[in-house]
Short mmCIF file of C-alpha atoms and ligand atoms in Angstrom, two decimals:
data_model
loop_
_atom_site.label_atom_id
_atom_site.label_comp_id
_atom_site.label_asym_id
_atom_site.label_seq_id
_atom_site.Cartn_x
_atom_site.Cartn_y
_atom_site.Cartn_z
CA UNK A 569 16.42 18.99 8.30
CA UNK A 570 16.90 18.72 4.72
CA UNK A 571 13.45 21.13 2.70
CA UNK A 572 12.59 22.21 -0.59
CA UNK A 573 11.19 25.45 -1.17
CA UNK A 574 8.41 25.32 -4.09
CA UNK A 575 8.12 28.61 -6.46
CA UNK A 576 4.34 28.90 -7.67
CA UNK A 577 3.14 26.96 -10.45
CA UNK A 578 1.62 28.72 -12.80
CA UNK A 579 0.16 25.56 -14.96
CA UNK A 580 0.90 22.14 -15.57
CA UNK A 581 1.20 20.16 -18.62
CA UNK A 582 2.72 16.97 -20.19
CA UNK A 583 3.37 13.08 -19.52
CA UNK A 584 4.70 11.53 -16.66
CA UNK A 585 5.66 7.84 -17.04
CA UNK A 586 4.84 6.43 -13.71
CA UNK A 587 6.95 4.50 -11.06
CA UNK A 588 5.88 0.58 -10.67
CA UNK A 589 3.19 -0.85 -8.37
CA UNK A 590 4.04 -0.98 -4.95
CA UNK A 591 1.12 -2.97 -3.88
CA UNK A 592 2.19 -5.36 -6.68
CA UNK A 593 5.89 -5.38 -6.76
CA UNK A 594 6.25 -6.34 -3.19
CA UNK A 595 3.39 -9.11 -3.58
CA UNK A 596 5.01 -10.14 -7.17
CA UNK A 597 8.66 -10.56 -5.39
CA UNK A 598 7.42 -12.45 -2.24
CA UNK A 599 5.26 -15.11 -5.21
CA UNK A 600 7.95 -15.55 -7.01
CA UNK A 601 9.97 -16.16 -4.28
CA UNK A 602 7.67 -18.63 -3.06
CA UNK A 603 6.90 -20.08 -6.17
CA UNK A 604 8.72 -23.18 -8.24
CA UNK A 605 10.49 -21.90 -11.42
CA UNK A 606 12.36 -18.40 -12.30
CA UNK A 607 10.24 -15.29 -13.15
CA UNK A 608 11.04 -12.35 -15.25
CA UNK A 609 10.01 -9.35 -13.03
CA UNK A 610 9.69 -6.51 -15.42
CA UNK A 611 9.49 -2.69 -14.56
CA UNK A 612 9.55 -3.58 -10.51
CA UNK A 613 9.48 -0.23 -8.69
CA UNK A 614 12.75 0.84 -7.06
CA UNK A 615 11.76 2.43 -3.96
CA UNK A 616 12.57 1.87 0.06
CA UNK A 617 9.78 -0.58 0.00
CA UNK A 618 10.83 -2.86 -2.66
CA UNK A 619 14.35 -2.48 -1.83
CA UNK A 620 13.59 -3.56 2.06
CA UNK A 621 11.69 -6.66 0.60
CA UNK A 622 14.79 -7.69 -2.00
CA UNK A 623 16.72 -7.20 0.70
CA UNK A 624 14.77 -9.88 3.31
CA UNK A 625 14.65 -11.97 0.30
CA UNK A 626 18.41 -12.52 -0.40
CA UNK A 627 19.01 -12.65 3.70
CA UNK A 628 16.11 -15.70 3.30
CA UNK A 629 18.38 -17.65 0.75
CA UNK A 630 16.30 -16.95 -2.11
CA UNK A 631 18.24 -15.64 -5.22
CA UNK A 632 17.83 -12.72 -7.67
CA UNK A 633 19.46 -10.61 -10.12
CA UNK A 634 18.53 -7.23 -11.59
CA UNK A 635 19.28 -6.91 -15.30
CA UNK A 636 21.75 -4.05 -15.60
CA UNK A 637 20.68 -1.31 -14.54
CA UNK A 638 17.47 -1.65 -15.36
CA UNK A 639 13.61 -2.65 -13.58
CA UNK A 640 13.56 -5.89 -14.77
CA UNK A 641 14.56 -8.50 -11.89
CA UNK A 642 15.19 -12.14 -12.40
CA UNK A 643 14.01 -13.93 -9.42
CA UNK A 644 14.80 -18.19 -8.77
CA UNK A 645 11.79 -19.51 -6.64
CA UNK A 646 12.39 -21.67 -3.70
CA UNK A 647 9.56 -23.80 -4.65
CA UNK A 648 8.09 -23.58 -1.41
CA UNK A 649 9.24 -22.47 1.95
CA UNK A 650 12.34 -20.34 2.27
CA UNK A 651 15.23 -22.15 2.61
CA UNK A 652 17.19 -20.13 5.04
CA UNK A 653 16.10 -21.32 8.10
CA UNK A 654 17.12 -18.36 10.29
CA UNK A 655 17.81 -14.60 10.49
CA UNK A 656 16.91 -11.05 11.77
CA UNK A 657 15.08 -8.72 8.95
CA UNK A 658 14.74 -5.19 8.94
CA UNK A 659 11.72 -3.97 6.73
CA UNK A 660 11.52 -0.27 7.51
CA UNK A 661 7.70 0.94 7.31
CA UNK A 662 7.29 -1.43 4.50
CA UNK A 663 3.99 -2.84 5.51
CA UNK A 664 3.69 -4.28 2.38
CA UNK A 665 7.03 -6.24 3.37
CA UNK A 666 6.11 -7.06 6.99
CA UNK A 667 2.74 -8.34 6.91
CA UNK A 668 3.27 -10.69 4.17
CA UNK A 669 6.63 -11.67 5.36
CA UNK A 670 5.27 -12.46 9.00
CA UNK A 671 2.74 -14.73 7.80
CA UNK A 672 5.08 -16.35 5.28
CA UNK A 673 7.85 -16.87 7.93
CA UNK A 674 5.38 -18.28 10.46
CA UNK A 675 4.93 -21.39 8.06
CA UNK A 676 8.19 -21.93 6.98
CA UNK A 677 9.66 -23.97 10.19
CA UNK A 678 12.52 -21.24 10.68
CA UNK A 679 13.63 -18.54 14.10
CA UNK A 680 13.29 -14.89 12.51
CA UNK A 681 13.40 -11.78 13.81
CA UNK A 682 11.38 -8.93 12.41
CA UNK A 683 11.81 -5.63 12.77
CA UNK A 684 11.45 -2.23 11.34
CA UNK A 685 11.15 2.05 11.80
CA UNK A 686 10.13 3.36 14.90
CA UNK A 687 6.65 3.75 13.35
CA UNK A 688 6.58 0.29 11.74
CA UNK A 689 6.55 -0.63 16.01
CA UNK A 690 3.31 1.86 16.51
CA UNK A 691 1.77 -0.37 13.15
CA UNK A 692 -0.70 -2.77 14.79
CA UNK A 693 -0.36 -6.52 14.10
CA UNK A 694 -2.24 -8.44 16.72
CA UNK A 695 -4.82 -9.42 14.63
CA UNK A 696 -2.62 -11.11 12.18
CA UNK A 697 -0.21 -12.48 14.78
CA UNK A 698 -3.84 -14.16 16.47
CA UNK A 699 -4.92 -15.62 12.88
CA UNK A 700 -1.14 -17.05 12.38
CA UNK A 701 -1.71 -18.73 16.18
CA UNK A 702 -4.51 -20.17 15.46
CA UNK A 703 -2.73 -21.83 12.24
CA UNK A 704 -0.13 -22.83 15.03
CA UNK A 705 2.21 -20.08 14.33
CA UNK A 706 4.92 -19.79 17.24
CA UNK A 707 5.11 -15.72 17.30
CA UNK A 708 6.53 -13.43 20.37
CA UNK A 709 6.47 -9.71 20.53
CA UNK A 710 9.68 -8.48 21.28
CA UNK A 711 8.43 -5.00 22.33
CA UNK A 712 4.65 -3.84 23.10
CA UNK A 713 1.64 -6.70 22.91
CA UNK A 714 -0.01 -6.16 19.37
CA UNK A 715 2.68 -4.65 17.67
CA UNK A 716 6.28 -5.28 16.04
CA UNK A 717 9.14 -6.20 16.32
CA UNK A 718 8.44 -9.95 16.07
CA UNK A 719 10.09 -12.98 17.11
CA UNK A 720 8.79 -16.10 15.10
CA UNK A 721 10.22 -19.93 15.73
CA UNK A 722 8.89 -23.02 14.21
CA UNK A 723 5.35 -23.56 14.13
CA UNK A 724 4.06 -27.08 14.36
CA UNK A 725 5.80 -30.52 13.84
CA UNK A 726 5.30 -30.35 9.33
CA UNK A 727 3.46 -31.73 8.32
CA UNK A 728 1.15 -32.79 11.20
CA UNK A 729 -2.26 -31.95 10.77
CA UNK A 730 -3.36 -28.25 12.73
CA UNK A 731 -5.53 -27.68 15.78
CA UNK A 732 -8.77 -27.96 15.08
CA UNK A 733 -9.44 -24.06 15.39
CA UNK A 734 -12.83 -22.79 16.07
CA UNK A 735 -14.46 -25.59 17.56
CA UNK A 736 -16.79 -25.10 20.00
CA UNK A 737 -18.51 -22.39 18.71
CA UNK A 738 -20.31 -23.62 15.89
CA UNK A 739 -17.53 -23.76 13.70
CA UNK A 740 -15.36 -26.59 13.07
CA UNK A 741 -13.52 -26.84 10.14
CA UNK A 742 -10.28 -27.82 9.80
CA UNK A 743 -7.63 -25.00 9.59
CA UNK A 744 -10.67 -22.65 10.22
CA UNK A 745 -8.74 -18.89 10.79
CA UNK A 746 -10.15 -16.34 11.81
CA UNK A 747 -9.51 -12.31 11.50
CA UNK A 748 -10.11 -9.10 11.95
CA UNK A 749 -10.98 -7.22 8.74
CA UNK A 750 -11.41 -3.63 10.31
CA UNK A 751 -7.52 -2.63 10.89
CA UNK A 752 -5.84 -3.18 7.86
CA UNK A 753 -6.75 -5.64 4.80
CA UNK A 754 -3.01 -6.14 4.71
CA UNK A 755 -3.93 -9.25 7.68
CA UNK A 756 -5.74 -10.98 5.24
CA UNK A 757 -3.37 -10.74 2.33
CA UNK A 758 -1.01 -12.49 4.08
CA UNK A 759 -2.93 -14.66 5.25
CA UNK A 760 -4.12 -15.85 1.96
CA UNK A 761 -0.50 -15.34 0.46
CA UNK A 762 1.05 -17.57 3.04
CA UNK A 763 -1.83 -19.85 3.10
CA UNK A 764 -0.07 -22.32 0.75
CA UNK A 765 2.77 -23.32 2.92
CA UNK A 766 0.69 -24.13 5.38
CA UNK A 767 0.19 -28.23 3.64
CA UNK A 768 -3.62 -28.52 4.31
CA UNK A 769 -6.70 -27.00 3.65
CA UNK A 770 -6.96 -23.09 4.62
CA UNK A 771 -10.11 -21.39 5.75
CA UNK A 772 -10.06 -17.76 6.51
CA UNK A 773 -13.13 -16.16 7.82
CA UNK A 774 -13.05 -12.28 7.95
CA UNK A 775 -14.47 -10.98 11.60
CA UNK A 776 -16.68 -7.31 10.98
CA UNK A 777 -16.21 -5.34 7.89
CA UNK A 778 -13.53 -5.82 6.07
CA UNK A 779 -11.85 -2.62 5.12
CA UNK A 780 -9.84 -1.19 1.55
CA UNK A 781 -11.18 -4.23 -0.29
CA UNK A 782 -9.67 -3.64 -3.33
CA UNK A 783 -6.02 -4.80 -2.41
CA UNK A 784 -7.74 -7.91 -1.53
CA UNK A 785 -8.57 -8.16 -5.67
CA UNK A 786 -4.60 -7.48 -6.38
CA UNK A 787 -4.10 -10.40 -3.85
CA UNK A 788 -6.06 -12.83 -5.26
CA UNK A 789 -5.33 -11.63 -9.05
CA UNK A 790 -1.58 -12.73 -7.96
CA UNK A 791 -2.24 -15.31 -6.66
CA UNK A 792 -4.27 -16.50 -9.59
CA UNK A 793 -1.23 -15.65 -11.94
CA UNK A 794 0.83 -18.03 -9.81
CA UNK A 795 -1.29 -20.92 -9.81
CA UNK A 796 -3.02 -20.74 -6.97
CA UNK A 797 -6.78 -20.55 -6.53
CA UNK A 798 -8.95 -19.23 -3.52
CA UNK A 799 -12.26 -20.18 -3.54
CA UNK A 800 -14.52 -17.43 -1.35
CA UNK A 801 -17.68 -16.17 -0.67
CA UNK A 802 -17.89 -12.93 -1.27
CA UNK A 803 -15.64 -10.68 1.56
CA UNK A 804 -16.42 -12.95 4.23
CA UNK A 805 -14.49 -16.71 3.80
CA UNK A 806 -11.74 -17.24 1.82
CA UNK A 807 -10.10 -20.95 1.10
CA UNK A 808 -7.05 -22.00 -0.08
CA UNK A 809 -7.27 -25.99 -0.88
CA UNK A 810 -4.38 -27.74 0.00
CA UNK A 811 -2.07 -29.30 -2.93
CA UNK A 812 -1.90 -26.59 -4.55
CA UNK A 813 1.96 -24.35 -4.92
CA UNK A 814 2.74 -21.27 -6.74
CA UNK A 815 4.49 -21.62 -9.96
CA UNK A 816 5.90 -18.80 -11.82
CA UNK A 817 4.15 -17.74 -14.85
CA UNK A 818 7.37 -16.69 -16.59
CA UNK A 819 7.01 -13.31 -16.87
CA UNK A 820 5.06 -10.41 -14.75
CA UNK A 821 4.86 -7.24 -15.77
CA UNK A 822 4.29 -4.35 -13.05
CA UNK A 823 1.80 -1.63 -13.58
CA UNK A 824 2.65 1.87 -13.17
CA UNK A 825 1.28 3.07 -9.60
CA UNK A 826 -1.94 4.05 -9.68
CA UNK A 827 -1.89 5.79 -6.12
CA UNK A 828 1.24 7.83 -7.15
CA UNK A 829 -0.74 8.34 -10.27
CA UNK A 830 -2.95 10.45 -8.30
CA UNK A 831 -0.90 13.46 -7.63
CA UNK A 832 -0.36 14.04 -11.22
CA UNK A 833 -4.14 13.63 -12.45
CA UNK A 834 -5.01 15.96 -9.48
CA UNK A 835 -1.75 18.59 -10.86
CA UNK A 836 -3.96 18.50 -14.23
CA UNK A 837 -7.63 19.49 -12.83
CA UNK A 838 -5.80 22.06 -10.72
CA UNK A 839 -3.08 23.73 -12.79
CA UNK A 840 -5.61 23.30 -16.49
CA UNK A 841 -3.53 20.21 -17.80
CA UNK A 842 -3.82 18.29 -19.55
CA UNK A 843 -1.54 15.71 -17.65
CA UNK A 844 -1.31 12.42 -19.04
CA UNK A 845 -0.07 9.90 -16.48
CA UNK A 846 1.67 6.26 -18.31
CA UNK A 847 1.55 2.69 -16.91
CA UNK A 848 -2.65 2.65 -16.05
CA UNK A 849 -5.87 2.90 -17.13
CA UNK A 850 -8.70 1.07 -17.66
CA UNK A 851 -7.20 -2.58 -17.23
CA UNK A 852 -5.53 -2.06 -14.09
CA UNK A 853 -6.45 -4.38 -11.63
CA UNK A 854 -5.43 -1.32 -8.82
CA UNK A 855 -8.28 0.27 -6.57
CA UNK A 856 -6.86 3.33 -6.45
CA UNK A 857 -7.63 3.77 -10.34
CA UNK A 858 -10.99 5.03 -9.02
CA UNK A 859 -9.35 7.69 -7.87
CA UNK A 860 -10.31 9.46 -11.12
CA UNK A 861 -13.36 8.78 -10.84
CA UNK A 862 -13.46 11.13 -7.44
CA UNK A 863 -11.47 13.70 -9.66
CA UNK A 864 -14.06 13.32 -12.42
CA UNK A 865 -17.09 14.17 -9.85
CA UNK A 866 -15.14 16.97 -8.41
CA UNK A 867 -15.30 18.08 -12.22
CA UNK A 868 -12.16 17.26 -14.35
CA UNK A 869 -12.07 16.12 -17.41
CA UNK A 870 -10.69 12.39 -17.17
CA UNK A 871 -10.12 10.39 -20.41
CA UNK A 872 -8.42 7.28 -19.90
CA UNK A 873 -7.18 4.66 -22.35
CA UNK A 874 -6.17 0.92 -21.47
CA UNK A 875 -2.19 2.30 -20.11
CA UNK A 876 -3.02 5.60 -19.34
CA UNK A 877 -5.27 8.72 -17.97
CA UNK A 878 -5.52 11.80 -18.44
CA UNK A 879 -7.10 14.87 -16.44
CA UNK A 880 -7.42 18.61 -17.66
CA UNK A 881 -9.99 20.97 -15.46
CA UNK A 882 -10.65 24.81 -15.15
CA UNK A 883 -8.67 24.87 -11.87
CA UNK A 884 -11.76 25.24 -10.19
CA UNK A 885 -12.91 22.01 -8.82
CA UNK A 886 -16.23 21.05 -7.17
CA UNK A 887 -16.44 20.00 -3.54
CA UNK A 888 -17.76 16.50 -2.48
CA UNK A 889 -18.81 14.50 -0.01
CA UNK A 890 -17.21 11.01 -0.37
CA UNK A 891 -17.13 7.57 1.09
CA UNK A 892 -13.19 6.78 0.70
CA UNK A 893 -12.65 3.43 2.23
CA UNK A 894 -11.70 1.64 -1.20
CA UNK A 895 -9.45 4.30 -1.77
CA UNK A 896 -7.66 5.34 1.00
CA UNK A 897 -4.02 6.10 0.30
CA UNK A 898 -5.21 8.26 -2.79
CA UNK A 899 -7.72 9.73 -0.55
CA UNK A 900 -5.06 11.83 0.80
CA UNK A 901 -4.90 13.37 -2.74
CA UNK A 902 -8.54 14.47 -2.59
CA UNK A 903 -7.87 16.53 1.39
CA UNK A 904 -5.25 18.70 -0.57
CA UNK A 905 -7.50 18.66 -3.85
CA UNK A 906 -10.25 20.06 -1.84
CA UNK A 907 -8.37 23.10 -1.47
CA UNK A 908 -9.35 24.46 -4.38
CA UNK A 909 -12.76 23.49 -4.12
CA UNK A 910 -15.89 25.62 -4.04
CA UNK A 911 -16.80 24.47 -0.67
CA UNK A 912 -16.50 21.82 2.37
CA UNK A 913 -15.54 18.41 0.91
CA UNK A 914 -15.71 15.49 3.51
CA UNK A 915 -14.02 12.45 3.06
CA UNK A 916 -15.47 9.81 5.31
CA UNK A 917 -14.48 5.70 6.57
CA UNK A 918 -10.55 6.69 6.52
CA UNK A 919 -10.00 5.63 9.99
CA UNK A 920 -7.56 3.84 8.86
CA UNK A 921 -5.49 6.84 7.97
CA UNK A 922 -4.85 7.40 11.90
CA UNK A 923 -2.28 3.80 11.79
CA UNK A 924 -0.20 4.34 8.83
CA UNK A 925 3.01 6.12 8.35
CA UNK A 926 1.48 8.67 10.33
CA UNK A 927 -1.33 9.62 12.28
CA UNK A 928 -2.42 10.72 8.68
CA UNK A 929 -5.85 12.36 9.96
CA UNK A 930 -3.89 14.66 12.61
CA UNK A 931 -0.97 15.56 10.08
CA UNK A 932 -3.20 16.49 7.56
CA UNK A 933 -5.50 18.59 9.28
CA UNK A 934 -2.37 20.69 10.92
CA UNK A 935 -0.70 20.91 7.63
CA UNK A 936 -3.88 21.77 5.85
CA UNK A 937 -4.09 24.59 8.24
CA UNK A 938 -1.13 26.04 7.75
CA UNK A 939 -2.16 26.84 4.30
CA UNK A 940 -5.45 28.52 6.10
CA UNK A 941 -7.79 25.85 5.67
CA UNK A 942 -10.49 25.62 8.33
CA UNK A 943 -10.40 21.67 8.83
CA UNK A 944 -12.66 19.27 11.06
CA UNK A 945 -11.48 16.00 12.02
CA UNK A 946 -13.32 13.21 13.22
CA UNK A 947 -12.17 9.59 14.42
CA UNK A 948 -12.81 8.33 10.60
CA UNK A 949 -13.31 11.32 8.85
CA UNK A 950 -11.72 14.45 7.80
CA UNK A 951 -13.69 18.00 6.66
CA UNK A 952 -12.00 20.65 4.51
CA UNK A 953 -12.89 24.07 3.90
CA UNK A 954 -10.78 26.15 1.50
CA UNK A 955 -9.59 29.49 2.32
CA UNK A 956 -10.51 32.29 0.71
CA UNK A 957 -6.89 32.90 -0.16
CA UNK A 958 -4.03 30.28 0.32
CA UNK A 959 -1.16 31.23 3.17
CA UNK A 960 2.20 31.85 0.91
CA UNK A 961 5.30 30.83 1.95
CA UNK A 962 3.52 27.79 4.82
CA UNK A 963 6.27 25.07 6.28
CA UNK A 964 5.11 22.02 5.88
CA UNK A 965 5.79 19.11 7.85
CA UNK A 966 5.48 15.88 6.39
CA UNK A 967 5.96 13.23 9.15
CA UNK A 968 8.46 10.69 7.27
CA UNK A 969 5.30 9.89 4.94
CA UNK A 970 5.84 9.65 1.66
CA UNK A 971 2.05 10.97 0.75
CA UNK A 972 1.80 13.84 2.81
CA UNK A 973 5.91 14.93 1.19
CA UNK A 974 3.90 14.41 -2.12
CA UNK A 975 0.34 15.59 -2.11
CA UNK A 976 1.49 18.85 -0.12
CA UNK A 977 3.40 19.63 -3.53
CA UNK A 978 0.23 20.38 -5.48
CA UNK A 979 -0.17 23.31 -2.66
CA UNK A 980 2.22 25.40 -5.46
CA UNK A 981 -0.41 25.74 -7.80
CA UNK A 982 -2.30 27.70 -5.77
CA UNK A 983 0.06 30.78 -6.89
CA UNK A 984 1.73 30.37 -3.89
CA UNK A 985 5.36 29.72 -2.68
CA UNK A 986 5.72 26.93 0.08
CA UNK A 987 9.07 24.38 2.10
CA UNK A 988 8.23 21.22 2.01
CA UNK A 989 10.70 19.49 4.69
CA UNK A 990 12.06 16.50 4.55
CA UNK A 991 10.98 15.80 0.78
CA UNK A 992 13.29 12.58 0.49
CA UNK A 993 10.45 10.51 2.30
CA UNK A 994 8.94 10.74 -0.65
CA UNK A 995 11.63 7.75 -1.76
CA UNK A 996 9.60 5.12 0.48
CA UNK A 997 7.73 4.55 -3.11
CA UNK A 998 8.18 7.42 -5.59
CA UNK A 999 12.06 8.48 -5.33
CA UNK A 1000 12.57 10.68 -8.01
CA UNK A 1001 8.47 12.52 -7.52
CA UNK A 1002 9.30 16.32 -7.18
CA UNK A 1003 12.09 16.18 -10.18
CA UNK A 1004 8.71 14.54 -11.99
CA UNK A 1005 6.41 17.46 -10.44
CA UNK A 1006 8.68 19.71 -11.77
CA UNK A 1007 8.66 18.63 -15.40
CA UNK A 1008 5.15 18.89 -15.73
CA UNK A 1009 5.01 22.41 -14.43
CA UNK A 1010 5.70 26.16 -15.88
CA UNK A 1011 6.18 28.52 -13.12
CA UNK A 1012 4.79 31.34 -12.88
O1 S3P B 2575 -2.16 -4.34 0.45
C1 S3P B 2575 -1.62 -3.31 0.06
O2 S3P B 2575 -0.79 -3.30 -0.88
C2 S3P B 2575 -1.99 -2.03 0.72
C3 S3P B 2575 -3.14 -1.94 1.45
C4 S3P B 2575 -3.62 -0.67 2.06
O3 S3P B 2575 -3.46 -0.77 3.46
P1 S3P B 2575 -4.69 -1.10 4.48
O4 S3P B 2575 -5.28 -2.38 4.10
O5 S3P B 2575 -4.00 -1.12 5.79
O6 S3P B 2575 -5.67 0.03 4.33
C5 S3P B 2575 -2.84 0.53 1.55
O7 S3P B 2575 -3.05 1.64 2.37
C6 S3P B 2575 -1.35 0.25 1.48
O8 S3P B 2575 -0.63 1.36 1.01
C7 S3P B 2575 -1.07 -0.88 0.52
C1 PEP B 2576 -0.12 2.85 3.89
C2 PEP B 2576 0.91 2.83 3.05
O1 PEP B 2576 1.95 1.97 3.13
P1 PEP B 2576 2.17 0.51 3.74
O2 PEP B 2576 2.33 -0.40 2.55
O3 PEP B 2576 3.44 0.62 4.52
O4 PEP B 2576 0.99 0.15 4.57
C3 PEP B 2576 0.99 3.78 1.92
O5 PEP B 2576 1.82 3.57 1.02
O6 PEP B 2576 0.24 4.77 1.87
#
């Protein structure tokens, strides 16, 4: 197993231009994909998630061209559906790839396969699969019921008019689709993205709470960009009036990641700063921006312009108690954060963490531990108490997850030495992170 050992960091200062949007590179690419005209894709993020959704692209007949050697992608629409009509895709863990790309595929009258990691087949998907069904969707599971890989074949004689779906229950609109909010919000994004192919009117209707809410804003925002409008109420039904098709809007420019963002604004409250991160600020349209604002009430100094943020702190940081559901992949950022806090912090409504890349609840309580942190998990929540002193020289394992390879960095300004193994997992959205880590920090 490949590692790398850590030598304490003794502060951190400096700029880090950040890595592109994954949450919005994947959902630009499948748009414009979708969409009628060519659009200018500028600063994508070049990571194993974008590069598993280029890839499904090109294998679905839809063409694109990076410029040189740079971020900026060139991508010809299909103007609807894609047109190859056929075809076995391997997305990795990419969920931002397979959930979109199921839905899409399901309305595009082709025989796919779907398939990724041996995680991305412990990822639930029922609930999406049963919303695309009740479209009409013609989806098998291949392995275990709920749960990739997928088999997908035509859906319903196009453009015949749907099953009436919900009927009988007090419900009966046309193309009425119901599901589950309380999994993953990824369900309803590709719902909503897909719901233009499907040549009538769409209405989605969210079942319980509907968690991480904020991706459903970078949804709709793209959407919007591409010409296509969803009427809703509130978080509860969404509808997407037939007639209308995505058209590009020329040219998109990605935002710098605002979860990966995280790590950096955390290195500045720990290790004094200040660290100024580029590509965010105050107009992103990313959730996990107000993941300064849980720095800022742990007690660093944030300052934050319309492309960027910045964080200094005493290294000392205050201990909360925080509800992170809109928020939950930097969330992971605040466990390891609360290591240097002056008490138990609690971060609460992150059951979600326990179907990602990982078990991300269990792996970060063990791996906190190692460290010597006395840590309390809970089916949604996780409790962290710092050590008096951290545990030098801890192995940490980091599951194949990018975030725990990442956050567990920051444990090296805690004057202490540490292995990260396995640090290349990092590359499933933020390739070149420790080289970045490392130019921010003076050892000590
Ligand atoms: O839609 C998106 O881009 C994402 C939604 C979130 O997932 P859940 O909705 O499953 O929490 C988040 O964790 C993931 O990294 C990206
Ligand atoms: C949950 C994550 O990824 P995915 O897009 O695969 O769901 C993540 O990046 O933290």
């Amino acid at each position: 197993m490949e590692f790398l050992d850590l030598s304490p960091i003794a502060r951190v200062s400096g700029t880090v231009v950040l890595p592109g949007s994954k949450s919005i590179s994947n959902r630009t690419l499948l748009l414009a994909a979708l969409a009628e005209g060519v659009t200018e894709v500028k600063a994508l993020l070049a990571s194993d998630d974008t590069g598993h959704m280029l890839e499904a692209l090109r294998k679905l007949g839809v063409n694109w061209q990076q410029h040189g050697a740079s971020r900026d992608y060139r991508v010809e629409g299909a103007g609807g559906a894609f047109p190859v009509k056929h075809g076995d895709l391997f997305l990795g863990n990419a969920g931002t790839a397979f959930r979109p790309l199921t839905a899409a595929l399901a309305l595009s009258q082709g025989t796919y396969q779907l398939s990724g990691v041996a995680r991305m087949h412990e990822r639930p998907i029922g609930d999406l699969v049963d919303a695309l069904r009740q479209l009409g969707a013609d989806i098998t599971y291949l392995g275990n019921e709920g749960f990739p890989p997928l088999a997908i074949k035509p859906a319903f004689p196009h453009p015949s008019p749907l099953p009436l779906a919900g009927e009988g229950d007090g419900v009966a609109l046309r193309g009425l689709v119901r599901v589950r909010g309380n999994v993953s919000s990824q369900f309803l994004t590709a719902l909503l993205m897909a719901a233009p192919l499907a040549g009538q009117d769409v209405n989605i209707e969210v079942v319980g709470e509907l968690i991480s809410k904020p991706y459903i804003e970078i949804t709709l925002n793209l959407m919007r960009r591409f010409g296509v409008e969803v009427e809703r109420q509130e978080w509860q039904v969404f509808t997407i009036r037939a007639g209308q098709q995505y058209r590009s809007p020329g040219e998109i420019h990605v935002e710098g990641d605002a979860s990966s963002a995280s790590y950096f604004l955390a290195a500045g409250a720990i290790g004094k700063g200040p660290v100024r991160v580029e590509g965010v600020g105050k107009s992103s349209i990313q959730g996990d921006v107000r993941f300064a604002e849980a720095l800022a009430s742990m007690g660093a100094n944030i300052t934050m312009g319309d492309n960027w943020i910045e964080s200094s702190g005493s290294g000392k940081l205050k201990a909360i108690d925080l509800d992170c559901n809109h928020i939950p992949d930097a969330a992971m950022t605040l466990a390891v954060a609360a290591l240097f806090a002056d008490g138990t912090t609690t971060l609460r409504n992150i059951a979600s963490w326990r179907v990602k890349e990982t078990d991300r609840i269990a792996a970060m309580a063990t791996e906190l531990r190692k460290v010597g942190a006395t840590v309390e998990e809970g089916p949604d929540y996780i409790r962290v108490t710092p050590p008096a002193a951290l545990t030098p020289n801890a192995v940490i394992d980091t599951y194949d997850d990018h975030r725990m390879a990442m956050c567990f960095g920051l444990i090296a300004l805690g004057s202490v030495p540490l292995r990260i193994n396995d640090p290349k997992c990092a590359a499933k959205t933020f390739p070149d992170y420790f080289p970045k880590l490392q130019s921010i920090a003076q050892n000590a």
